[in-house]
Amino acid sequence: MNRRTPTLRWVGVALVLLWSLVPIYWAVKTSLQHEGDARRSPAEYVPLRPTLDNFRSLLSGSGDVPEQVRRASLNIVVECGLATIVTVVLATLAAYAFARMQFRGRNVLFYALLATMAFPAYTTLIPLYRIMSTFGLVNTYTGIVLVYVSGFLPLATWILHNYFASLPLSIEEAGLVDGAGRMQVLWHLLLPLARPGIISTALITFLFAWAQFLFPLVLSSDISTQPLTVVIASLQGRHVVPSTLLNAAGVLAIAVPAVLALVFNRYIVNGLLAGSTK
């Protein structure tokens, strides 16, 4: 092997890390500074007088910006949580049916479901908006959650289908012979065995929902339903919002998915690997 290959590999890894982590570090650094220190020239690459005042202001302070951030934080937790619960429940039932039950058109329906993942999600943005507008679901939790579920359900079903298909068929047959019904077998026998897959699916769905921007931007024009990602973008255009406060809001927005990704990294990787094989 060429001796230059390891060196080039590490250089590439270092460049990717710099590209990914430097903006995050700068946001964290700015969020820990006073506004005057953040605007000082030359810039401080390490905060010399770190402070948590910006986070205290957002979490417990008064004013238009802190109140909007707190409301948007509640919105994104509710929307992502509901979308995750609904998606996992529907995907579990669908995956079990596709993996274990025999019915006419099963393969056609399953591959049609998977085929929807081949289309860019944003091609459905305008039709979805018109449908939600027709049913009065714009600026509602229900509308945003339904859109999230429709987008994440195919991937969630695919991941769980592979988990159910990998379970020994003898376990299910033993339950059916003992007189248990399909739902009893699923609830008492298969779900405990598929718990890692369900956790992986829930984490992946929650993280994908948390990262959404364009769909909630179009479907929610009111602060009552706008998630944190949309509100932070709207605050960025206001000159009256201190940059330190804006960066603190950004750090809060990435804190939740970062913690979940670090703590449950094994489940997320296993879920993605399960969804990549058949």
PDB file of C-alpha atoms in Angstrom:
ATOM      1  CA  MET A   1       0.000   0.000   0.000  1.00  0.00           C
ATOM      2  CA  ASN A   2       1.179   3.494  -0.792  1.00  0.00           C
ATOM      3  CA  ARG A   3       2.759   5.127   2.289  1.00  0.00           C
ATOM      4  CA  ARG A   4       0.995   8.365   1.476  1.00  0.00           C
ATOM      5  CA  THR A   5      -2.455   6.771   1.833  1.00  0.00           C
ATOM      6  CA  PRO A   6      -2.627   6.854   5.683  1.00  0.00           C
ATOM      7  CA  THR A   7      -1.359  10.431   5.723  1.00  0.00           C
ATOM      8  CA  LEU A   8      -3.905  11.554   3.156  1.00  0.00           C
ATOM      9  CA  ARG A   9      -6.629   9.728   5.051  1.00  0.00           C
ATOM     10  CA  TRP A  10      -5.829  11.523   8.296  1.00  0.00           C
ATOM     11  CA  VAL A  11      -5.587  14.850   6.507  1.00  0.00           C
ATOM     12  CA  GLY A  12      -9.030  14.253   5.031  1.00  0.00           C
ATOM     13  CA  VAL A  13     -10.456  13.312   8.429  1.00  0.00           C
ATOM     14  CA  ALA A  14      -8.912  16.424   9.990  1.00  0.00           C
ATOM     15  CA  LEU A  15     -10.409  18.671   7.314  1.00  0.00           C
ATOM     16  CA  VAL A  16     -13.856  17.135   7.771  1.00  0.00           C
ATOM     17  CA  LEU A  17     -13.633  17.586  11.546  1.00  0.00           C
ATOM     18  CA  LEU A  18     -12.551  21.200  11.182  1.00  0.00           C
ATOM     19  CA  TRP A  19     -15.345  21.904   8.712  1.00  0.00           C
ATOM     20  CA  SER A  20     -17.928  20.318  11.017  1.00  0.00           C
ATOM     21  CA  LEU A  21     -16.758  21.321  14.490  1.00  0.00           C
ATOM     22  CA  VAL A  22     -15.375  24.841  14.086  1.00  0.00           C
ATOM     23  CA  PRO A  23     -18.826  26.455  13.527  1.00  0.00           C
ATOM     24  CA  ILE A  24     -20.190  24.579  16.550  1.00  0.00           C
ATOM     25  CA  TYR A  25     -17.245  25.644  18.693  1.00  0.00           C
ATOM     26  CA  TRP A  26     -17.654  29.265  17.578  1.00  0.00           C
ATOM     27  CA  ALA A  27     -21.354  29.210  18.458  1.00  0.00           C
ATOM     28  CA  VAL A  28     -20.626  27.755  21.914  1.00  0.00           C
ATOM     29  CA  LYS A  29     -17.813  30.252  22.447  1.00  0.00           C
ATOM     30  CA  THR A  30     -19.986  33.207  21.476  1.00  0.00           C
ATOM     31  CA  SER A  31     -22.874  31.987  23.644  1.00  0.00           C
ATOM     32  CA  LEU A  32     -20.543  32.122  26.673  1.00  0.00           C
ATOM     33  CA  GLN A  33     -19.473  35.718  26.064  1.00  0.00           C
ATOM     34  CA  HIS A  34     -20.845  39.165  26.730  1.00  0.00           C
ATOM     35  CA  GLU A  35     -21.935  41.033  23.611  1.00  0.00           C
ATOM     36  CA  GLY A  36     -19.026  43.474  23.830  1.00  0.00           C
ATOM     37  CA  ASP A  37     -16.485  40.668  24.077  1.00  0.00           C
ATOM     38  CA  ALA A  38     -18.065  38.803  21.174  1.00  0.00           C
ATOM     39  CA  ARG A  39     -17.767  41.867  18.904  1.00  0.00           C
ATOM     40  CA  ARG A  40     -14.225  42.751  19.980  1.00  0.00           C
ATOM     41  CA  SER A  41     -11.569  43.038  17.288  1.00  0.00           C
ATOM     42  CA  PRO A  42      -9.346  41.091  17.068  1.00  0.00           C
ATOM     43  CA  ALA A  43     -11.691  38.291  18.020  1.00  0.00           C
ATOM     44  CA  GLU A  44     -11.247  36.198  21.135  1.00  0.00           C
ATOM     45  CA  TYR A  45     -10.796  32.571  20.143  1.00  0.00           C
ATOM     46  CA  VAL A  46     -11.256  31.516  23.770  1.00  0.00           C
ATOM     47  CA  PRO A  47     -13.751  33.356  26.019  1.00  0.00           C
ATOM     48  CA  LEU A  48     -11.681  35.202  28.623  1.00  0.00           C
ATOM     49  CA  ARG A  49     -14.708  36.065  30.772  1.00  0.00           C
ATOM     50  CA  PRO A  50     -17.142  33.180  30.262  1.00  0.00           C
ATOM     51  CA  THR A  51     -20.705  33.681  31.435  1.00  0.00           C
ATOM     52  CA  LEU A  52     -23.986  31.762  31.454  1.00  0.00           C
ATOM     53  CA  ASP A  53     -26.091  34.925  31.411  1.00  0.00           C
ATOM     54  CA  ASN A  54     -27.294  34.287  27.863  1.00  0.00           C
ATOM     55  CA  PHE A  55     -28.663  30.865  28.772  1.00  0.00           C
ATOM     56  CA  ARG A  56     -30.239  32.220  31.964  1.00  0.00           C
ATOM     57  CA  SER A  57     -31.914  34.945  29.928  1.00  0.00           C
ATOM     58  CA  LEU A  58     -33.341  32.450  27.441  1.00  0.00           C
ATOM     59  CA  LEU A  59     -34.515  29.924  30.015  1.00  0.00           C
ATOM     60  CA  SER A  60     -35.889  32.212  32.714  1.00  0.00           C
ATOM     61  CA  GLY A  61     -35.657  35.822  31.557  1.00  0.00           C
ATOM     62  CA  SER A  62     -38.412  38.097  30.350  1.00  0.00           C
ATOM     63  CA  GLY A  63     -38.742  39.737  26.965  1.00  0.00           C
ATOM     64  CA  ASP A  64     -39.897  38.935  23.466  1.00  0.00           C
ATOM     65  CA  VAL A  65     -36.923  36.810  22.397  1.00  0.00           C
ATOM     66  CA  PRO A  66     -36.706  34.533  25.484  1.00  0.00           C
ATOM     67  CA  GLU A  67     -40.462  33.957  25.409  1.00  0.00           C
ATOM     68  CA  GLN A  68     -40.363  33.030  21.724  1.00  0.00           C
ATOM     69  CA  VAL A  69     -37.442  30.658  22.269  1.00  0.00           C
ATOM     70  CA  ARG A  70     -39.173  28.928  25.189  1.00  0.00           C
ATOM     71  CA  ARG A  71     -42.404  28.596  23.236  1.00  0.00           C
ATOM     72  CA  ALA A  72     -40.543  27.268  20.195  1.00  0.00           C
ATOM     73  CA  SER A  73     -38.657  24.787  22.402  1.00  0.00           C
ATOM     74  CA  LEU A  74     -41.962  23.441  23.694  1.00  0.00           C
ATOM     75  CA  ASN A  75     -43.302  23.263  20.131  1.00  0.00           C
ATOM     76  CA  ILE A  76     -40.381  21.266  18.780  1.00  0.00           C
ATOM     77  CA  VAL A  77     -40.473  18.797  21.685  1.00  0.00           C
ATOM     78  CA  VAL A  78     -44.221  18.248  21.292  1.00  0.00           C
ATOM     79  CA  GLU A  79     -44.105  17.936  17.500  1.00  0.00           C
ATOM     80  CA  CYS A  80     -41.080  15.632  17.416  1.00  0.00           C
ATOM     81  CA  GLY A  81     -42.372  13.547  20.301  1.00  0.00           C
ATOM     82  CA  LEU A  82     -45.834  13.043  18.810  1.00  0.00           C
ATOM     83  CA  ALA A  83     -44.412  12.328  15.351  1.00  0.00           C
ATOM     84  CA  THR A  84     -42.038   9.758  16.826  1.00  0.00           C
ATOM     85  CA  ILE A  85     -44.767   7.968  18.784  1.00  0.00           C
ATOM     86  CA  VAL A  86     -47.210   7.827  15.868  1.00  0.00           C
ATOM     87  CA  THR A  87     -44.512   6.783  13.389  1.00  0.00           C
ATOM     88  CA  VAL A  88     -43.146   3.995  15.576  1.00  0.00           C
ATOM     89  CA  VAL A  89     -46.619   2.592  16.333  1.00  0.00           C
ATOM     90  CA  LEU A  90     -47.705   2.568  12.679  1.00  0.00           C
ATOM     91  CA  ALA A  91     -44.324   1.307  11.467  1.00  0.00           C
ATOM     92  CA  THR A  92     -44.363  -1.535  13.990  1.00  0.00           C
ATOM     93  CA  LEU A  93     -47.769  -2.740  12.835  1.00  0.00           C
ATOM     94  CA  ALA A  94     -46.919  -2.334   9.152  1.00  0.00           C
ATOM     95  CA  ALA A  95     -43.497  -3.985   9.486  1.00  0.00           C
ATOM     96  CA  TYR A  96     -44.971  -6.972  11.315  1.00  0.00           C
ATOM     97  CA  ALA A  97     -47.642  -7.394   8.649  1.00  0.00           C
ATOM     98  CA  PHE A  98     -45.140  -7.204   5.796  1.00  0.00           C
ATOM     99  CA  ALA A  99     -42.616  -9.495   7.505  1.00  0.00           C
ATOM    100  CA  ARG A 100     -44.903 -12.197   8.901  1.00  0.00           C
ATOM    101  CA  MET A 101     -48.331 -12.162   7.296  1.00  0.00           C
ATOM    102  CA  GLN A 102     -49.307 -13.448   3.867  1.00  0.00           C
ATOM    103  CA  PHE A 103     -51.869 -11.416   1.937  1.00  0.00           C
ATOM    104  CA  ARG A 104     -52.539 -10.475  -1.651  1.00  0.00           C
ATOM    105  CA  GLY A 105     -50.374  -7.638  -2.942  1.00  0.00           C
ATOM    106  CA  ARG A 106     -47.988  -7.727   0.015  1.00  0.00           C
ATOM    107  CA  ASN A 107     -44.804  -7.407  -2.034  1.00  0.00           C
ATOM    108  CA  VAL A 108     -46.309  -4.758  -4.306  1.00  0.00           C
ATOM    109  CA  LEU A 109     -47.409  -2.645  -1.362  1.00  0.00           C
ATOM    110  CA  PHE A 110     -44.096  -3.065   0.452  1.00  0.00           C
ATOM    111  CA  TYR A 111     -41.952  -2.068  -2.506  1.00  0.00           C
ATOM    112  CA  ALA A 112     -44.311   0.780  -3.352  1.00  0.00           C
ATOM    113  CA  LEU A 113     -43.821   2.039   0.187  1.00  0.00           C
ATOM    114  CA  LEU A 114     -40.058   1.820  -0.155  1.00  0.00           C
ATOM    115  CA  ALA A 115     -40.183   3.504  -3.565  1.00  0.00           C
ATOM    116  CA  THR A 116     -41.512   6.674  -1.963  1.00  0.00           C
ATOM    117  CA  MET A 117     -38.095   7.144  -0.347  1.00  0.00           C
ATOM    118  CA  ALA A 118     -36.580   7.607  -3.809  1.00  0.00           C
ATOM    119  CA  PHE A 119     -38.442  10.889  -4.335  1.00  0.00           C
ATOM    120  CA  PRO A 120     -36.991  14.094  -2.878  1.00  0.00           C
ATOM    121  CA  ALA A 121     -39.149  15.097   0.081  1.00  0.00           C
ATOM    122  CA  TYR A 122     -39.406  18.701  -1.045  1.00  0.00           C
ATOM    123  CA  THR A 123     -41.224  17.716  -4.237  1.00  0.00           C
ATOM    124  CA  THR A 124     -44.267  17.040  -2.048  1.00  0.00           C
ATOM    125  CA  LEU A 125     -44.089  20.328  -0.158  1.00  0.00           C
ATOM    126  CA  ILE A 126     -46.616  22.281  -2.241  1.00  0.00           C
ATOM    127  CA  PRO A 127     -49.159  19.417  -2.540  1.00  0.00           C
ATOM    128  CA  LEU A 128     -48.912  18.798   1.205  1.00  0.00           C
ATOM    129  CA  TYR A 129     -49.435  22.473   1.941  1.00  0.00           C
ATOM    130  CA  ARG A 130     -52.541  22.561  -0.254  1.00  0.00           C
ATOM    131  CA  ILE A 131     -53.939  19.450   1.429  1.00  0.00           C
ATOM    132  CA  MET A 132     -53.250  20.827   4.913  1.00  0.00           C
ATOM    133  CA  SER A 133     -54.732  24.175   3.946  1.00  0.00           C
ATOM    134  CA  THR A 134     -57.884  22.508   2.601  1.00  0.00           C
ATOM    135  CA  PHE A 135     -58.456  20.682   5.885  1.00  0.00           C
ATOM    136  CA  GLY A 136     -57.514  23.676   8.038  1.00  0.00           C
ATOM    137  CA  LEU A 137     -54.363  22.031   9.417  1.00  0.00           C
ATOM    138  CA  VAL A 138     -51.909  24.854   8.687  1.00  0.00           C
ATOM    139  CA  ASN A 139     -50.466  26.336  11.899  1.00  0.00           C
ATOM    140  CA  THR A 140     -51.511  23.289  13.922  1.00  0.00           C
ATOM    141  CA  TYR A 141     -49.603  20.564  15.715  1.00  0.00           C
ATOM    142  CA  THR A 142     -51.727  17.992  13.889  1.00  0.00           C
ATOM    143  CA  GLY A 143     -50.697  19.218  10.450  1.00  0.00           C
ATOM    144  CA  ILE A 144     -46.974  19.241  11.210  1.00  0.00           C
ATOM    145  CA  VAL A 145     -47.088  15.849  12.923  1.00  0.00           C
ATOM    146  CA  LEU A 146     -48.990  14.275  10.014  1.00  0.00           C
ATOM    147  CA  VAL A 147     -46.451  15.621   7.526  1.00  0.00           C
ATOM    148  CA  TYR A 148     -43.573  14.290   9.620  1.00  0.00           C
ATOM    149  CA  VAL A 149     -45.220  10.875   9.912  1.00  0.00           C
ATOM    150  CA  SER A 150     -45.846  10.656   6.184  1.00  0.00           C
ATOM    151  CA  GLY A 151     -42.192  11.400   5.513  1.00  0.00           C
ATOM    152  CA  PHE A 152     -40.607   9.133   8.132  1.00  0.00           C
ATOM    153  CA  LEU A 153     -42.957   6.137   7.985  1.00  0.00           C
ATOM    154  CA  PRO A 154     -41.354   4.374   4.964  1.00  0.00           C
ATOM    155  CA  LEU A 155     -37.858   4.376   6.508  1.00  0.00           C
ATOM    156  CA  ALA A 156     -39.179   3.334   9.924  1.00  0.00           C
ATOM    157  CA  THR A 157     -41.152   0.474   8.359  1.00  0.00           C
ATOM    158  CA  TRP A 158     -38.116  -0.695   6.425  1.00  0.00           C
ATOM    159  CA  ILE A 159     -35.913  -0.766   9.526  1.00  0.00           C
ATOM    160  CA  LEU A 160     -38.468  -2.622  11.659  1.00  0.00           C
ATOM    161  CA  HIS A 161     -39.341  -5.013   8.838  1.00  0.00           C
ATOM    162  CA  ASN A 162     -35.761  -6.256   8.830  1.00  0.00           C
ATOM    163  CA  TYR A 163     -35.831  -6.708  12.605  1.00  0.00           C
ATOM    164  CA  PHE A 164     -39.049  -8.724  12.522  1.00  0.00           C
ATOM    165  CA  ALA A 165     -37.853 -10.767   9.541  1.00  0.00           C
ATOM    166  CA  SER A 166     -34.680 -11.692  11.446  1.00  0.00           C
ATOM    167  CA  LEU A 167     -36.588 -13.125  14.444  1.00  0.00           C
ATOM    168  CA  PRO A 168     -37.026 -16.919  14.544  1.00  0.00           C
ATOM    169  CA  LEU A 169     -40.355 -17.968  13.077  1.00  0.00           C
ATOM    170  CA  SER A 170     -40.620 -20.772  15.632  1.00  0.00           C
ATOM    171  CA  ILE A 171     -41.300 -18.269  18.429  1.00  0.00           C
ATOM    172  CA  GLU A 172     -44.368 -16.932  16.671  1.00  0.00           C
ATOM    173  CA  GLU A 173     -45.569 -20.391  15.670  1.00  0.00           C
ATOM    174  CA  ALA A 174     -45.320 -21.597  19.272  1.00  0.00           C
ATOM    175  CA  GLY A 175     -47.459 -18.684  20.439  1.00  0.00           C
ATOM    176  CA  LEU A 176     -50.100 -19.311  17.778  1.00  0.00           C
ATOM    177  CA  VAL A 177     -50.202 -23.033  18.610  1.00  0.00           C
ATOM    178  CA  ASP A 178     -50.810 -22.169  22.276  1.00  0.00           C
ATOM    179  CA  GLY A 179     -53.888 -20.199  21.244  1.00  0.00           C
ATOM    180  CA  ALA A 180     -52.534 -16.645  21.236  1.00  0.00           C
ATOM    181  CA  GLY A 181     -53.813 -14.231  18.613  1.00  0.00           C
ATOM    182  CA  ARG A 182     -51.696 -12.225  16.228  1.00  0.00           C
ATOM    183  CA  MET A 183     -51.703  -9.103  18.406  1.00  0.00           C
ATOM    184  CA  GLN A 184     -50.915 -11.139  21.515  1.00  0.00           C
ATOM    185  CA  VAL A 185     -47.954 -12.751  19.778  1.00  0.00           C
ATOM    186  CA  LEU A 186     -46.749  -9.350  18.596  1.00  0.00           C
ATOM    187  CA  TRP A 187     -47.180  -7.682  22.004  1.00  0.00           C
ATOM    188  CA  HIS A 188     -45.923 -10.413  24.319  1.00  0.00           C
ATOM    189  CA  LEU A 189     -43.375 -12.304  22.209  1.00  0.00           C
ATOM    190  CA  LEU A 190     -42.020 -10.254  19.314  1.00  0.00           C
ATOM    191  CA  LEU A 191     -41.946  -6.709  20.678  1.00  0.00           C
ATOM    192  CA  PRO A 192     -39.621  -7.584  23.600  1.00  0.00           C
ATOM    193  CA  LEU A 193     -37.222  -9.222  21.144  1.00  0.00           C
ATOM    194  CA  ALA A 194     -37.470  -6.298  18.717  1.00  0.00           C
ATOM    195  CA  ARG A 195     -36.939  -3.667  21.443  1.00  0.00           C
ATOM    196  CA  PRO A 196     -33.464  -2.632  20.126  1.00  0.00           C
ATOM    197  CA  GLY A 197     -34.953  -2.036  16.685  1.00  0.00           C
ATOM    198  CA  ILE A 198     -37.866  -0.058  18.102  1.00  0.00           C
ATOM    199  CA  ILE A 199     -35.515   2.128  20.155  1.00  0.00           C
ATOM    200  CA  SER A 200     -33.304   2.683  17.104  1.00  0.00           C
ATOM    201  CA  THR A 201     -36.300   3.617  14.972  1.00  0.00           C
ATOM    202  CA  ALA A 202     -37.634   6.009  17.598  1.00  0.00           C
ATOM    203  CA  LEU A 203     -34.256   7.747  17.960  1.00  0.00           C
ATOM    204  CA  ILE A 204     -33.726   8.086  14.213  1.00  0.00           C
ATOM    205  CA  THR A 205     -37.254   9.413  13.714  1.00  0.00           C
ATOM    206  CA  PHE A 206     -36.898  11.925  16.558  1.00  0.00           C
ATOM    207  CA  LEU A 207     -33.554  13.205  15.252  1.00  0.00           C
ATOM    208  CA  PHE A 208     -34.876  13.540  11.695  1.00  0.00           C
ATOM    209  CA  ALA A 209     -37.926  15.414  12.973  1.00  0.00           C
ATOM    210  CA  TRP A 210     -35.781  17.734  15.102  1.00  0.00           C
ATOM    211  CA  ALA A 211     -33.676  18.643  12.058  1.00  0.00           C
ATOM    212  CA  GLN A 212     -36.641  19.678   9.908  1.00  0.00           C
ATOM    213  CA  PHE A 213     -36.748  23.278   8.753  1.00  0.00           C
ATOM    214  CA  LEU A 214     -38.448  23.878   5.402  1.00  0.00           C
ATOM    215  CA  PHE A 215     -41.633  21.900   6.083  1.00  0.00           C
ATOM    216  CA  PRO A 216     -42.434  23.608   9.416  1.00  0.00           C
ATOM    217  CA  LEU A 217     -41.383  26.930   7.906  1.00  0.00           C
ATOM    218  CA  VAL A 218     -44.084  26.579   5.232  1.00  0.00           C
ATOM    219  CA  LEU A 219     -46.719  24.878   7.380  1.00  0.00           C
ATOM    220  CA  SER A 220     -46.422  27.125  10.439  1.00  0.00           C
ATOM    221  CA  SER A 221     -46.331  30.895  10.144  1.00  0.00           C
ATOM    222  CA  ASP A 222     -47.354  31.517  13.748  1.00  0.00           C
ATOM    223  CA  ILE A 223     -45.206  31.306  16.873  1.00  0.00           C
ATOM    224  CA  SER A 224     -47.827  29.053  18.473  1.00  0.00           C
ATOM    225  CA  THR A 225     -46.617  26.116  16.361  1.00  0.00           C
ATOM    226  CA  GLN A 226     -43.210  27.133  14.992  1.00  0.00           C
ATOM    227  CA  PRO A 227     -40.370  24.865  16.168  1.00  0.00           C
ATOM    228  CA  LEU A 228     -37.074  26.125  17.513  1.00  0.00           C
ATOM    229  CA  THR A 229     -35.228  25.719  14.206  1.00  0.00           C
ATOM    230  CA  VAL A 230     -37.622  28.083  12.429  1.00  0.00           C
ATOM    231  CA  VAL A 231     -37.710  30.661  15.239  1.00  0.00           C
ATOM    232  CA  ILE A 232     -33.907  30.871  15.409  1.00  0.00           C
ATOM    233  CA  ALA A 233     -33.768  31.544  11.671  1.00  0.00           C
ATOM    234  CA  SER A 234     -36.365  34.300  12.027  1.00  0.00           C
ATOM    235  CA  LEU A 235     -34.423  35.899  14.891  1.00  0.00           C
ATOM    236  CA  GLN A 236     -31.259  35.987  12.807  1.00  0.00           C
ATOM    237  CA  GLY A 237     -32.609  38.797  10.640  1.00  0.00           C
ATOM    238  CA  ARG A 238     -33.326  41.083  13.577  1.00  0.00           C
ATOM    239  CA  HIS A 239     -30.620  43.635  14.387  1.00  0.00           C
ATOM    240  CA  VAL A 240     -31.977  44.118  17.914  1.00  0.00           C
ATOM    241  CA  VAL A 241     -31.169  40.530  18.951  1.00  0.00           C
ATOM    242  CA  PRO A 242     -27.649  40.247  20.443  1.00  0.00           C
ATOM    243  CA  SER A 243     -25.463  37.756  18.642  1.00  0.00           C
ATOM    244  CA  THR A 244     -24.568  36.124  21.958  1.00  0.00           C
ATOM    245  CA  LEU A 245     -28.234  35.464  22.707  1.00  0.00           C
ATOM    246  CA  LEU A 246     -28.797  34.124  19.193  1.00  0.00           C
ATOM    247  CA  ASN A 247     -25.857  31.750  19.490  1.00  0.00           C
ATOM    248  CA  ALA A 248     -27.099  30.587  22.886  1.00  0.00           C
ATOM    249  CA  ALA A 249     -30.426  29.689  21.276  1.00  0.00           C
ATOM    250  CA  GLY A 250     -28.554  27.795  18.576  1.00  0.00           C
ATOM    251  CA  VAL A 251     -26.583  25.848  21.174  1.00  0.00           C
ATOM    252  CA  LEU A 252     -29.836  24.901  22.916  1.00  0.00           C
ATOM    253  CA  ALA A 253     -31.222  23.702  19.583  1.00  0.00           C
ATOM    254  CA  ILE A 254     -28.290  21.370  18.920  1.00  0.00           C
ATOM    255  CA  ALA A 255     -27.862  20.227  22.522  1.00  0.00           C
ATOM    256  CA  VAL A 256     -30.759  17.757  22.532  1.00  0.00           C
ATOM    257  CA  PRO A 257     -29.874  15.863  19.312  1.00  0.00           C
ATOM    258  CA  ALA A 258     -26.175  15.961  20.238  1.00  0.00           C
ATOM    259  CA  VAL A 259     -26.805  14.354  23.618  1.00  0.00           C
ATOM    260  CA  LEU A 260     -29.123  11.731  22.117  1.00  0.00           C
ATOM    261  CA  ALA A 261     -26.608  10.917  19.384  1.00  0.00           C
ATOM    262  CA  LEU A 262     -23.762  10.538  21.885  1.00  0.00           C
ATOM    263  CA  VAL A 263     -25.663   8.542  24.493  1.00  0.00           C
ATOM    264  CA  PHE A 264     -27.571   6.256  22.106  1.00  0.00           C
ATOM    265  CA  ASN A 265     -24.986   6.066  19.340  1.00  0.00           C
ATOM    266  CA  ARG A 266     -25.026   2.247  19.335  1.00  0.00           C
ATOM    267  CA  TYR A 267     -28.782   2.058  18.786  1.00  0.00           C
ATOM    268  CA  ILE A 268     -28.703   4.636  15.996  1.00  0.00           C
ATOM    269  CA  VAL A 269     -25.890   2.878  14.126  1.00  0.00           C
ATOM    270  CA  ASN A 270     -27.566  -0.527  14.512  1.00  0.00           C
ATOM    271  CA  GLY A 271     -30.845   0.908  13.247  1.00  0.00           C
ATOM    272  CA  LEU A 272     -29.243   2.436  10.173  1.00  0.00           C
ATOM    273  CA  LEU A 273     -27.347  -0.784   9.450  1.00  0.00           C
ATOM    274  CA  ALA A 274     -30.531  -2.809   9.803  1.00  0.00           C
ATOM    275  CA  GLY A 275     -32.228  -0.494   7.329  1.00  0.00           C
ATOM    276  CA  SER A 276     -29.419  -0.923   4.836  1.00  0.00           C
ATOM    277  CA  THR A 277     -29.837  -4.683   4.482  1.00  0.00           C
ATOM    278  CA  LYS A 278     -32.719  -6.889   3.535  1.00  0.00           C
TER     279      LYS A 278
END
